[in-house]
């Protein structure tokens, strides 16, 4: 069971978007670093995930609007710590590794750090999902100049700076929009390798070709957005300090 802490004492808030993850939740929440607060955002689960999360000491937020971005943003709005981490709730990524992701942001040497996934087995990352990820990395480099290898969901940044980005995507484009708008704002974006395990249960996105390419379509729309204005860039950059 995770340690339950008042939000004012949490060093870092960890946002965990959740849709029917009852099987994975006990392991995930047990791996939250001591002193950090788990914010589980229930996005319409029907398997009792929210009740399990509460029983294990997590702060639970309900987001009725379906979508990965909707769940992530609801967690960000509920966060109070200076630094916010995001992590999948399906046991594919180990929350115990979050301190290595958060360290550059906490020290001030980076503005956004992403976990670059290294699959531990062929089952962890389907071929179609890897191909889509490679294409997205290429498009990100072309659009922003940021040389990423993976648009991983394990990531962290400062809360006020994230809010200043005014993220609007509420589906699969949310993680990409964070990178694109951060890059437009001059953020220092880094990657740290993390092991990627086969998820518990079936993926809502990368488990099918249709889900994967729907996500790609969402992300292409984000990449087509006009760059932020100079005024917006200055405001975001200032908010991250």
PDB file of N, CA and C in Angstrom, residues 24-98:
ATOM      1  N   UNK A  24      -3.821  -4.345 -12.513  1.00  0.00           N
ATOM      2  CA  UNK A  24      -2.478  -3.756 -12.446  1.00  0.00           C
ATOM      3  C   UNK A  24      -2.296  -2.789 -11.284  1.00  0.00           C
ATOM      4  N   UNK A  25      -3.364  -2.185 -10.809  1.00  0.00           N
ATOM      5  CA  UNK A  25      -3.268  -1.110  -9.824  1.00  0.00           C
ATOM      6  C   UNK A  25      -2.479  -1.455  -8.564  1.00  0.00           C
ATOM      7  N   UNK A  26      -2.682  -2.605  -7.932  1.00  0.00           N
ATOM      8  CA  UNK A  26      -1.921  -2.875  -6.709  1.00  0.00           C
ATOM      9  C   UNK A  26      -0.415  -2.812  -6.918  1.00  0.00           C
ATOM     10  N   UNK A  27       0.071  -3.391  -8.003  1.00  0.00           N
ATOM     11  CA  UNK A  27       1.510  -3.354  -8.273  1.00  0.00           C
ATOM     12  C   UNK A  27       1.968  -1.931  -8.572  1.00  0.00           C
ATOM     13  N   UNK A  28       1.210  -1.225  -9.402  1.00  0.00           N
ATOM     14  CA  UNK A  28       1.587   0.132  -9.783  1.00  0.00           C
ATOM     15  C   UNK A  28       1.660   1.042  -8.559  1.00  0.00           C
ATOM     16  N   UNK A  29       0.636   1.021  -7.731  1.00  0.00           N
ATOM     17  CA  UNK A  29       0.602   1.923  -6.589  1.00  0.00           C
ATOM     18  C   UNK A  29       1.639   1.553  -5.534  1.00  0.00           C
ATOM     19  N   UNK A  30       1.962   0.285  -5.434  1.00  0.00           N
ATOM     20  CA  UNK A  30       2.993  -0.145  -4.487  1.00  0.00           C
ATOM     21  C   UNK A  30       4.367   0.365  -4.892  1.00  0.00           C
ATOM     22  N   UNK A  31       4.538   0.752  -6.173  1.00  0.00           N
ATOM     23  CA  UNK A  31       5.831   1.191  -6.695  1.00  0.00           C
ATOM     24  C   UNK A  31       5.979   2.720  -6.726  1.00  0.00           C
ATOM     25  N   UNK A  32       4.981   3.453  -6.255  1.00  0.00           N
ATOM     26  CA  UNK A  32       5.090   4.911  -6.199  1.00  0.00           C
ATOM     27  C   UNK A  32       6.171   5.283  -5.184  1.00  0.00           C
ATOM     28  N   UNK A  33       7.109   6.161  -5.547  1.00  0.00           N
ATOM     29  CA  UNK A  33       8.193   6.528  -4.619  1.00  0.00           C
ATOM     30  C   UNK A  33       7.654   7.100  -3.307  1.00  0.00           C
ATOM     31  N   UNK A  34       8.295   6.800  -2.192  1.00  0.00           N
ATOM     32  CA  UNK A  34       7.875   7.338  -0.890  1.00  0.00           C
ATOM     33  C   UNK A  34       7.853   8.863  -0.897  1.00  0.00           C
ATOM     34  N   UNK A  35       6.802   9.430  -0.320  1.00  0.00           N
ATOM     35  CA  UNK A  35       6.685  10.878  -0.261  1.00  0.00           C
ATOM     36  C   UNK A  35       6.042  11.504  -1.478  1.00  0.00           C
ATOM     37  N   UNK A  36       5.791  10.709  -2.516  1.00  0.00           N
ATOM     38  CA  UNK A  36       5.132  11.209  -3.717  1.00  0.00           C
ATOM     39  C   UNK A  36       3.652  10.826  -3.662  1.00  0.00           C
ATOM     40  N   UNK A  37       2.800  11.608  -4.285  1.00  0.00           N
ATOM     41  CA  UNK A  37       1.361  11.353  -4.243  1.00  0.00           C
ATOM     42  C   UNK A  37       0.866  10.779  -5.559  1.00  0.00           C
ATOM     43  N   UNK A  38       0.138   9.681  -5.487  1.00  0.00           N
ATOM     44  CA  UNK A  38      -0.472   9.065  -6.663  1.00  0.00           C
ATOM     45  C   UNK A  38      -1.855   9.672  -6.896  1.00  0.00           C
ATOM     46  N   UNK A  39      -2.072  10.200  -8.094  1.00  0.00           N
ATOM     47  CA  UNK A  39      -3.386  10.715  -8.495  1.00  0.00           C
ATOM     48  C   UNK A  39      -3.912   9.791  -9.580  1.00  0.00           C
ATOM     49  N   UNK A  40      -4.841   8.936  -9.229  1.00  0.00           N
ATOM     50  CA  UNK A  40      -5.441   8.008 -10.188  1.00  0.00           C
ATOM     51  C   UNK A  40      -6.672   8.678 -10.796  1.00  0.00           C
ATOM     52  N   UNK A  41      -6.658   8.846 -12.097  1.00  0.00           N
ATOM     53  CA  UNK A  41      -7.789   9.485 -12.783  1.00  0.00           C
ATOM     54  C   UNK A  41      -8.631   8.396 -13.426  1.00  0.00           C
ATOM     55  N   UNK A  42      -9.778   8.135 -12.829  1.00  0.00           N
ATOM     56  CA  UNK A  42     -10.661   7.100 -13.357  1.00  0.00           C
ATOM     57  C   UNK A  42     -11.439   7.657 -14.544  1.00  0.00           C
ATOM     58  N   UNK A  43     -11.288   7.001 -15.697  1.00  0.00           N
ATOM     59  CA  UNK A  43     -11.840   7.509 -16.948  1.00  0.00           C
ATOM     60  C   UNK A  43     -13.007   6.656 -17.441  1.00  0.00           C
ATOM     61  N   UNK A  44     -13.805   6.184 -16.483  1.00  0.00           N
ATOM     62  CA  UNK A  44     -14.987   5.402 -16.841  1.00  0.00           C
ATOM     63  C   UNK A  44     -14.836   3.917 -16.613  1.00  0.00           C
ATOM     64  N   UNK A  45     -14.017   3.524 -15.655  1.00  0.00           N
ATOM     65  CA  UNK A  45     -13.791   2.101 -15.384  1.00  0.00           C
ATOM     66  C   UNK A  45     -15.070   1.419 -14.900  1.00  0.00           C
ATOM     67  N   UNK A  46     -15.202   0.152 -15.263  1.00  0.00           N
ATOM     68  CA  UNK A  46     -16.341  -0.648 -14.820  1.00  0.00           C
ATOM     69  C   UNK A  46     -15.897  -1.853 -14.004  1.00  0.00           C
ATOM     70  N   UNK A  47     -14.601  -1.911 -13.685  1.00  0.00           N
ATOM     71  CA  UNK A  47     -14.066  -3.073 -12.963  1.00  0.00           C
ATOM     72  C   UNK A  47     -13.691  -2.768 -11.519  1.00  0.00           C
ATOM     73  N   UNK A  48     -14.159  -1.626 -10.997  1.00  0.00           N
ATOM     74  CA  UNK A  48     -13.856  -1.280  -9.604  1.00  0.00           C
ATOM     75  C   UNK A  48     -12.498  -0.641  -9.402  1.00  0.00           C
ATOM     76  N   UNK A  49     -11.866  -0.187 -10.473  1.00  0.00           N
ATOM     77  CA  UNK A  49     -10.532   0.410 -10.355  1.00  0.00           C
ATOM     78  C   UNK A  49     -10.488   1.562  -9.358  1.00  0.00           C
ATOM     79  N   UNK A  50     -11.477   2.435  -9.393  1.00  0.00           N
ATOM     80  CA  UNK A  50     -11.475   3.603  -8.507  1.00  0.00           C
ATOM     81  C   UNK A  50     -11.506   3.185  -7.049  1.00  0.00           C
ATOM     82  N   UNK A  51     -12.339   2.212  -6.718  1.00  0.00           N
ATOM     83  CA  UNK A  51     -12.430   1.748  -5.327  1.00  0.00           C
ATOM     84  C   UNK A  51     -11.125   1.112  -4.874  1.00  0.00           C
ATOM     85  N   UNK A  52     -10.502   0.353  -5.764  1.00  0.00           N
ATOM     86  CA  UNK A  52      -9.216  -0.275  -5.429  1.00  0.00           C
ATOM     87  C   UNK A  52      -8.167   0.796  -5.176  1.00  0.00           C
ATOM     88  N   UNK A  53      -8.130   1.801  -6.034  1.00  0.00           N
ATOM     89  CA  UNK A  53      -7.148   2.870  -5.873  1.00  0.00           C
ATOM     90  C   UNK A  53      -7.341   3.604  -4.551  1.00  0.00           C
ATOM     91  N   UNK A  54      -8.585   3.907  -4.205  1.00  0.00           N
ATOM     92  CA  UNK A  54      -8.845   4.583  -2.930  1.00  0.00           C
ATOM     93  C   UNK A  54      -8.409   3.718  -1.758  1.00  0.00           C
ATOM     94  N   UNK A  55      -8.724   2.435  -1.817  1.00  0.00           N
ATOM     95  CA  UNK A  55      -8.372   1.524  -0.728  1.00  0.00           C
ATOM     96  C   UNK A  55      -6.860   1.424  -0.549  1.00  0.00           C
ATOM     97  N   UNK A  56      -6.136   1.641  -1.625  1.00  0.00           N
ATOM     98  CA  UNK A  56      -4.676   1.554  -1.565  1.00  0.00           C
ATOM     99  C   UNK A  56      -4.017   2.895  -1.258  1.00  0.00           C
ATOM    100  N   UNK A  57      -4.821   3.918  -0.996  1.00  0.00           N
ATOM    101  CA  UNK A  57      -4.286   5.196  -0.545  1.00  0.00           C
ATOM    102  C   UNK A  57      -4.079   6.244  -1.602  1.00  0.00           C
ATOM    103  N   UNK A  58      -4.505   5.996  -2.828  1.00  0.00           N
ATOM    104  CA  UNK A  58      -4.325   6.984  -3.883  1.00  0.00           C
ATOM    105  C   UNK A  58      -5.401   8.056  -3.804  1.00  0.00           C
ATOM    106  N   UNK A  59      -5.078   9.240  -4.328  1.00  0.00           N
ATOM    107  CA  UNK A  59      -6.070  10.287  -4.509  1.00  0.00           C
ATOM    108  C   UNK A  59      -6.758  10.004  -5.840  1.00  0.00           C
ATOM    109  N   UNK A  60      -8.079   9.834  -5.828  1.00  0.00           N
ATOM    110  CA  UNK A  60      -8.811   9.447  -7.032  1.00  0.00           C
ATOM    111  C   UNK A  60      -9.607  10.629  -7.572  1.00  0.00           C
ATOM    112  N   UNK A  61      -9.446  10.863  -8.865  1.00  0.00           N
ATOM    113  CA  UNK A  61     -10.188  11.901  -9.582  1.00  0.00           C
ATOM    114  C   UNK A  61     -11.037  11.205 -10.636  1.00  0.00           C
ATOM    115  N   UNK A  62     -12.263  11.640 -10.803  1.00  0.00           N
ATOM    116  CA  UNK A  62     -13.143  11.071 -11.818  1.00  0.00           C
ATOM    117  C   UNK A  62     -13.220  12.009 -13.018  1.00  0.00           C
ATOM    118  N   UNK A  63     -12.918  11.467 -14.194  1.00  0.00           N
ATOM    119  CA  UNK A  63     -13.034  12.239 -15.432  1.00  0.00           C
ATOM    120  C   UNK A  63     -14.004  11.509 -16.355  1.00  0.00           C
ATOM    121  N   UNK A  64     -15.249  12.015 -16.474  1.00  0.00           N
ATOM    122  CA  UNK A  64     -16.254  11.313 -17.275  1.00  0.00           C
ATOM    123  C   UNK A  64     -16.035  11.395 -18.780  1.00  0.00           C
ATOM    124  N   UNK A  65     -15.301  12.401 -19.249  1.00  0.00           N
ATOM    125  CA  UNK A  65     -15.052  12.537 -20.680  1.00  0.00           C
ATOM    126  C   UNK A  65     -13.962  11.552 -21.080  1.00  0.00           C
ATOM    127  N   UNK A  66     -14.298  10.604 -21.973  1.00  0.00           N
ATOM    128  CA  UNK A  66     -13.340   9.586 -22.373  1.00  0.00           C
ATOM    129  C   UNK A  66     -12.211  10.182 -23.203  1.00  0.00           C
ATOM    130  N   UNK A  67     -11.025   9.679 -22.964  1.00  0.00           N
ATOM    131  CA  UNK A  67      -9.871  10.099 -23.751  1.00  0.00           C
ATOM    132  C   UNK A  67      -8.632  10.165 -22.884  1.00  0.00           C
ATOM    133  N   UNK A  68      -7.505   9.701 -23.442  1.00  0.00           N
ATOM    134  CA  UNK A  68      -6.254   9.712 -22.687  1.00  0.00           C
ATOM    135  C   UNK A  68      -5.886  11.129 -22.261  1.00  0.00           C
ATOM    136  N   UNK A  69      -6.030  12.071 -23.190  1.00  0.00           N
ATOM    137  CA  UNK A  69      -5.709  13.453 -22.862  1.00  0.00           C
ATOM    138  C   UNK A  69      -6.628  14.030 -21.805  1.00  0.00           C
ATOM    139  N   UNK A  70      -7.903  13.673 -21.877  1.00  0.00           N
ATOM    140  CA  UNK A  70      -8.852  14.156 -20.868  1.00  0.00           C
ATOM    141  C   UNK A  70      -8.458  13.681 -19.487  1.00  0.00           C
ATOM    142  N   UNK A  71      -8.061  12.409 -19.381  1.00  0.00           N
ATOM    143  CA  UNK A  71      -7.659  11.854 -18.087  1.00  0.00           C
ATOM    144  C   UNK A  71      -6.368  12.502 -17.593  1.00  0.00           C
ATOM    145  N   UNK A  72      -5.390  12.645 -18.478  1.00  0.00           N
ATOM    146  CA  UNK A  72      -4.117  13.260 -18.081  1.00  0.00           C
ATOM    147  C   UNK A  72      -4.328  14.692 -17.610  1.00  0.00           C
ATOM    148  N   UNK A  73      -5.147  15.438 -18.344  1.00  0.00           N
ATOM    149  CA  UNK A  73      -5.326  16.848 -17.988  1.00  0.00           C
ATOM    150  C   UNK A  73      -6.109  16.995 -16.687  1.00  0.00           C
ATOM    151  N   UNK A  74      -7.061  16.106 -16.447  1.00  0.00           N
ATOM    152  CA  UNK A  74      -7.783  16.144 -15.180  1.00  0.00           C
ATOM    153  C   UNK A  74      -6.823  15.909 -14.020  1.00  0.00           C
ATOM    154  N   UNK A  75      -5.867  15.000 -14.215  1.00  0.00           N
ATOM    155  CA  UNK A  75      -4.869  14.761 -13.183  1.00  0.00           C
ATOM    156  C   UNK A  75      -3.965  15.958 -12.977  1.00  0.00           C
ATOM    157  N   UNK A  76      -3.577  16.602 -14.075  1.00  0.00           N
ATOM    158  CA  UNK A  76      -2.751  17.799 -13.966  1.00  0.00           C
ATOM    159  C   UNK A  76      -3.493  18.898 -13.208  1.00  0.00           C
ATOM    160  N   UNK A  77      -4.777  19.072 -13.486  1.00  0.00           N
ATOM    161  CA  UNK A  77      -5.559  20.097 -12.798  1.00  0.00           C
ATOM    162  C   UNK A  77      -5.718  19.783 -11.312  1.00  0.00           C
ATOM    163  N   UNK A  78      -5.693  18.496 -10.965  1.00  0.00           N
ATOM    164  CA  UNK A  78      -5.829  18.099  -9.562  1.00  0.00           C
ATOM    165  C   UNK A  78      -4.504  18.154  -8.817  1.00  0.00           C
ATOM    166  N   UNK A  79      -3.413  18.228  -9.538  1.00  0.00           N
ATOM    167  CA  UNK A  79      -2.088  18.215  -8.912  1.00  0.00           C
ATOM    168  C   UNK A  79      -1.818  19.531  -8.187  1.00  0.00           C
ATOM    169  N   UNK A  80      -1.020  19.437  -7.130  1.00  0.00           N
ATOM    170  CA  UNK A  80      -0.628  20.624  -6.369  1.00  0.00           C
ATOM    171  C   UNK A  80       0.882  20.717  -6.185  1.00  0.00           C
ATOM    172  N   UNK A  81       1.605  19.625  -6.415  1.00  0.00           N
ATOM    173  CA  UNK A  81       3.056  19.639  -6.260  1.00  0.00           C
ATOM    174  C   UNK A  81       3.699  20.475  -7.357  1.00  0.00           C
ATOM    175  N   UNK A  82       4.905  20.941  -7.108  1.00  0.00           N
ATOM    176  CA  UNK A  82       5.608  21.761  -8.087  1.00  0.00           C
ATOM    177  C   UNK A  82       5.938  20.963  -9.342  1.00  0.00           C
ATOM    178  N   UNK A  83       6.279  19.691  -9.168  1.00  0.00           N
ATOM    179  CA  UNK A  83       6.633  18.830 -10.288  1.00  0.00           C
ATOM    180  C   UNK A  83       5.586  17.735 -10.436  1.00  0.00           C
ATOM    181  N   UNK A  84       5.177  17.474 -11.685  1.00  0.00           N
ATOM    182  CA  UNK A  84       4.159  16.466 -11.968  1.00  0.00           C
ATOM    183  C   UNK A  84       4.732  15.428 -12.920  1.00  0.00           C
ATOM    184  N   UNK A  85       4.582  14.154 -12.554  1.00  0.00           N
ATOM    185  CA  UNK A  85       4.962  13.046 -13.420  1.00  0.00           C
ATOM    186  C   UNK A  85       3.705  12.401 -13.982  1.00  0.00           C
ATOM    187  N   UNK A  86       3.844  11.805 -15.163  1.00  0.00           N
ATOM    188  CA  UNK A  86       2.769  11.037 -15.781  1.00  0.00           C
ATOM    189  C   UNK A  86       3.287   9.620 -16.011  1.00  0.00           C
ATOM    190  N   UNK A  87       2.419   8.648 -15.792  1.00  0.00           N
ATOM    191  CA  UNK A  87       2.829   7.259 -15.976  1.00  0.00           C
ATOM    192  C   UNK A  87       1.601   6.421 -16.306  1.00  0.00           C
ATOM    193  N   UNK A  88       1.757   5.460 -17.206  1.00  0.00           N
ATOM    194  CA  UNK A  88       0.655   4.555 -17.504  1.00  0.00           C
ATOM    195  C   UNK A  88       0.323   3.718 -16.277  1.00  0.00           C
ATOM    196  N   UNK A  89      -0.922   3.278 -16.231  1.00  0.00           N
ATOM    197  CA  UNK A  89      -1.428   2.561 -15.065  1.00  0.00           C
ATOM    198  C   UNK A  89      -1.613   1.073 -15.354  1.00  0.00           C
ATOM    199  N   UNK A  90      -0.908   0.547 -16.368  1.00  0.00           N
ATOM    200  CA  UNK A  90      -1.128  -0.828 -16.804  1.00  0.00           C
ATOM    201  C   UNK A  90       0.040  -1.769 -16.486  1.00  0.00           C
ATOM    202  N   UNK A  91       0.979  -1.297 -15.662  1.00  0.00           N
ATOM    203  CA  UNK A  91       2.152  -2.076 -15.230  1.00  0.00           C
ATOM    204  C   UNK A  91       3.173  -2.297 -16.337  1.00  0.00           C
ATOM    205  N   UNK A  92       3.064  -1.583 -17.441  1.00  0.00           N
ATOM    206  CA  UNK A  92       4.077  -1.683 -18.489  1.00  0.00           C
ATOM    207  C   UNK A  92       5.312  -0.857 -18.142  1.00  0.00           C
ATOM    208  N   UNK A  93       5.131   0.147 -17.309  1.00  0.00           N
ATOM    209  CA  UNK A  93       6.209   1.017 -16.859  1.00  0.00           C
ATOM    210  C   UNK A  93       6.260   1.000 -15.338  1.00  0.00           C
ATOM    211  N   UNK A  94       7.466   1.020 -14.794  1.00  0.00           N
ATOM    212  CA  UNK A  94       7.659   0.890 -13.345  1.00  0.00           C
ATOM    213  C   UNK A  94       7.733   2.265 -12.692  1.00  0.00           C
ATOM    214  N   UNK A  95       6.730   2.651 -11.886  1.00  0.00           N
ATOM    215  CA  UNK A  95       6.767   3.959 -11.229  1.00  0.00           C
ATOM    216  C   UNK A  95       7.962   4.143 -10.297  1.00  0.00           C
ATOM    217  N   UNK A  96       8.575   3.052  -9.869  1.00  0.00           N
ATOM    218  CA  UNK A  96       9.752   3.175  -9.007  1.00  0.00           C
ATOM    219  C   UNK A  96      10.909   3.855  -9.725  1.00  0.00           C
ATOM    220  N   UNK A  97      10.863   3.912 -11.062  1.00  0.00           N
ATOM    221  CA  UNK A  97      11.916   4.558 -11.842  1.00  0.00           C
ATOM    222  C   UNK A  97      11.662   6.053 -12.041  1.00  0.00           C
ATOM    223  N   UNK A  98      10.543   6.550 -11.568  1.00  0.00           N
ATOM    224  CA  UNK A  98      10.208   7.955 -11.788  1.00  0.00           C
ATOM    225  C   UNK A  98      11.231   8.940 -11.217  1.00  0.00           C
TER     226      UNK A  98
END
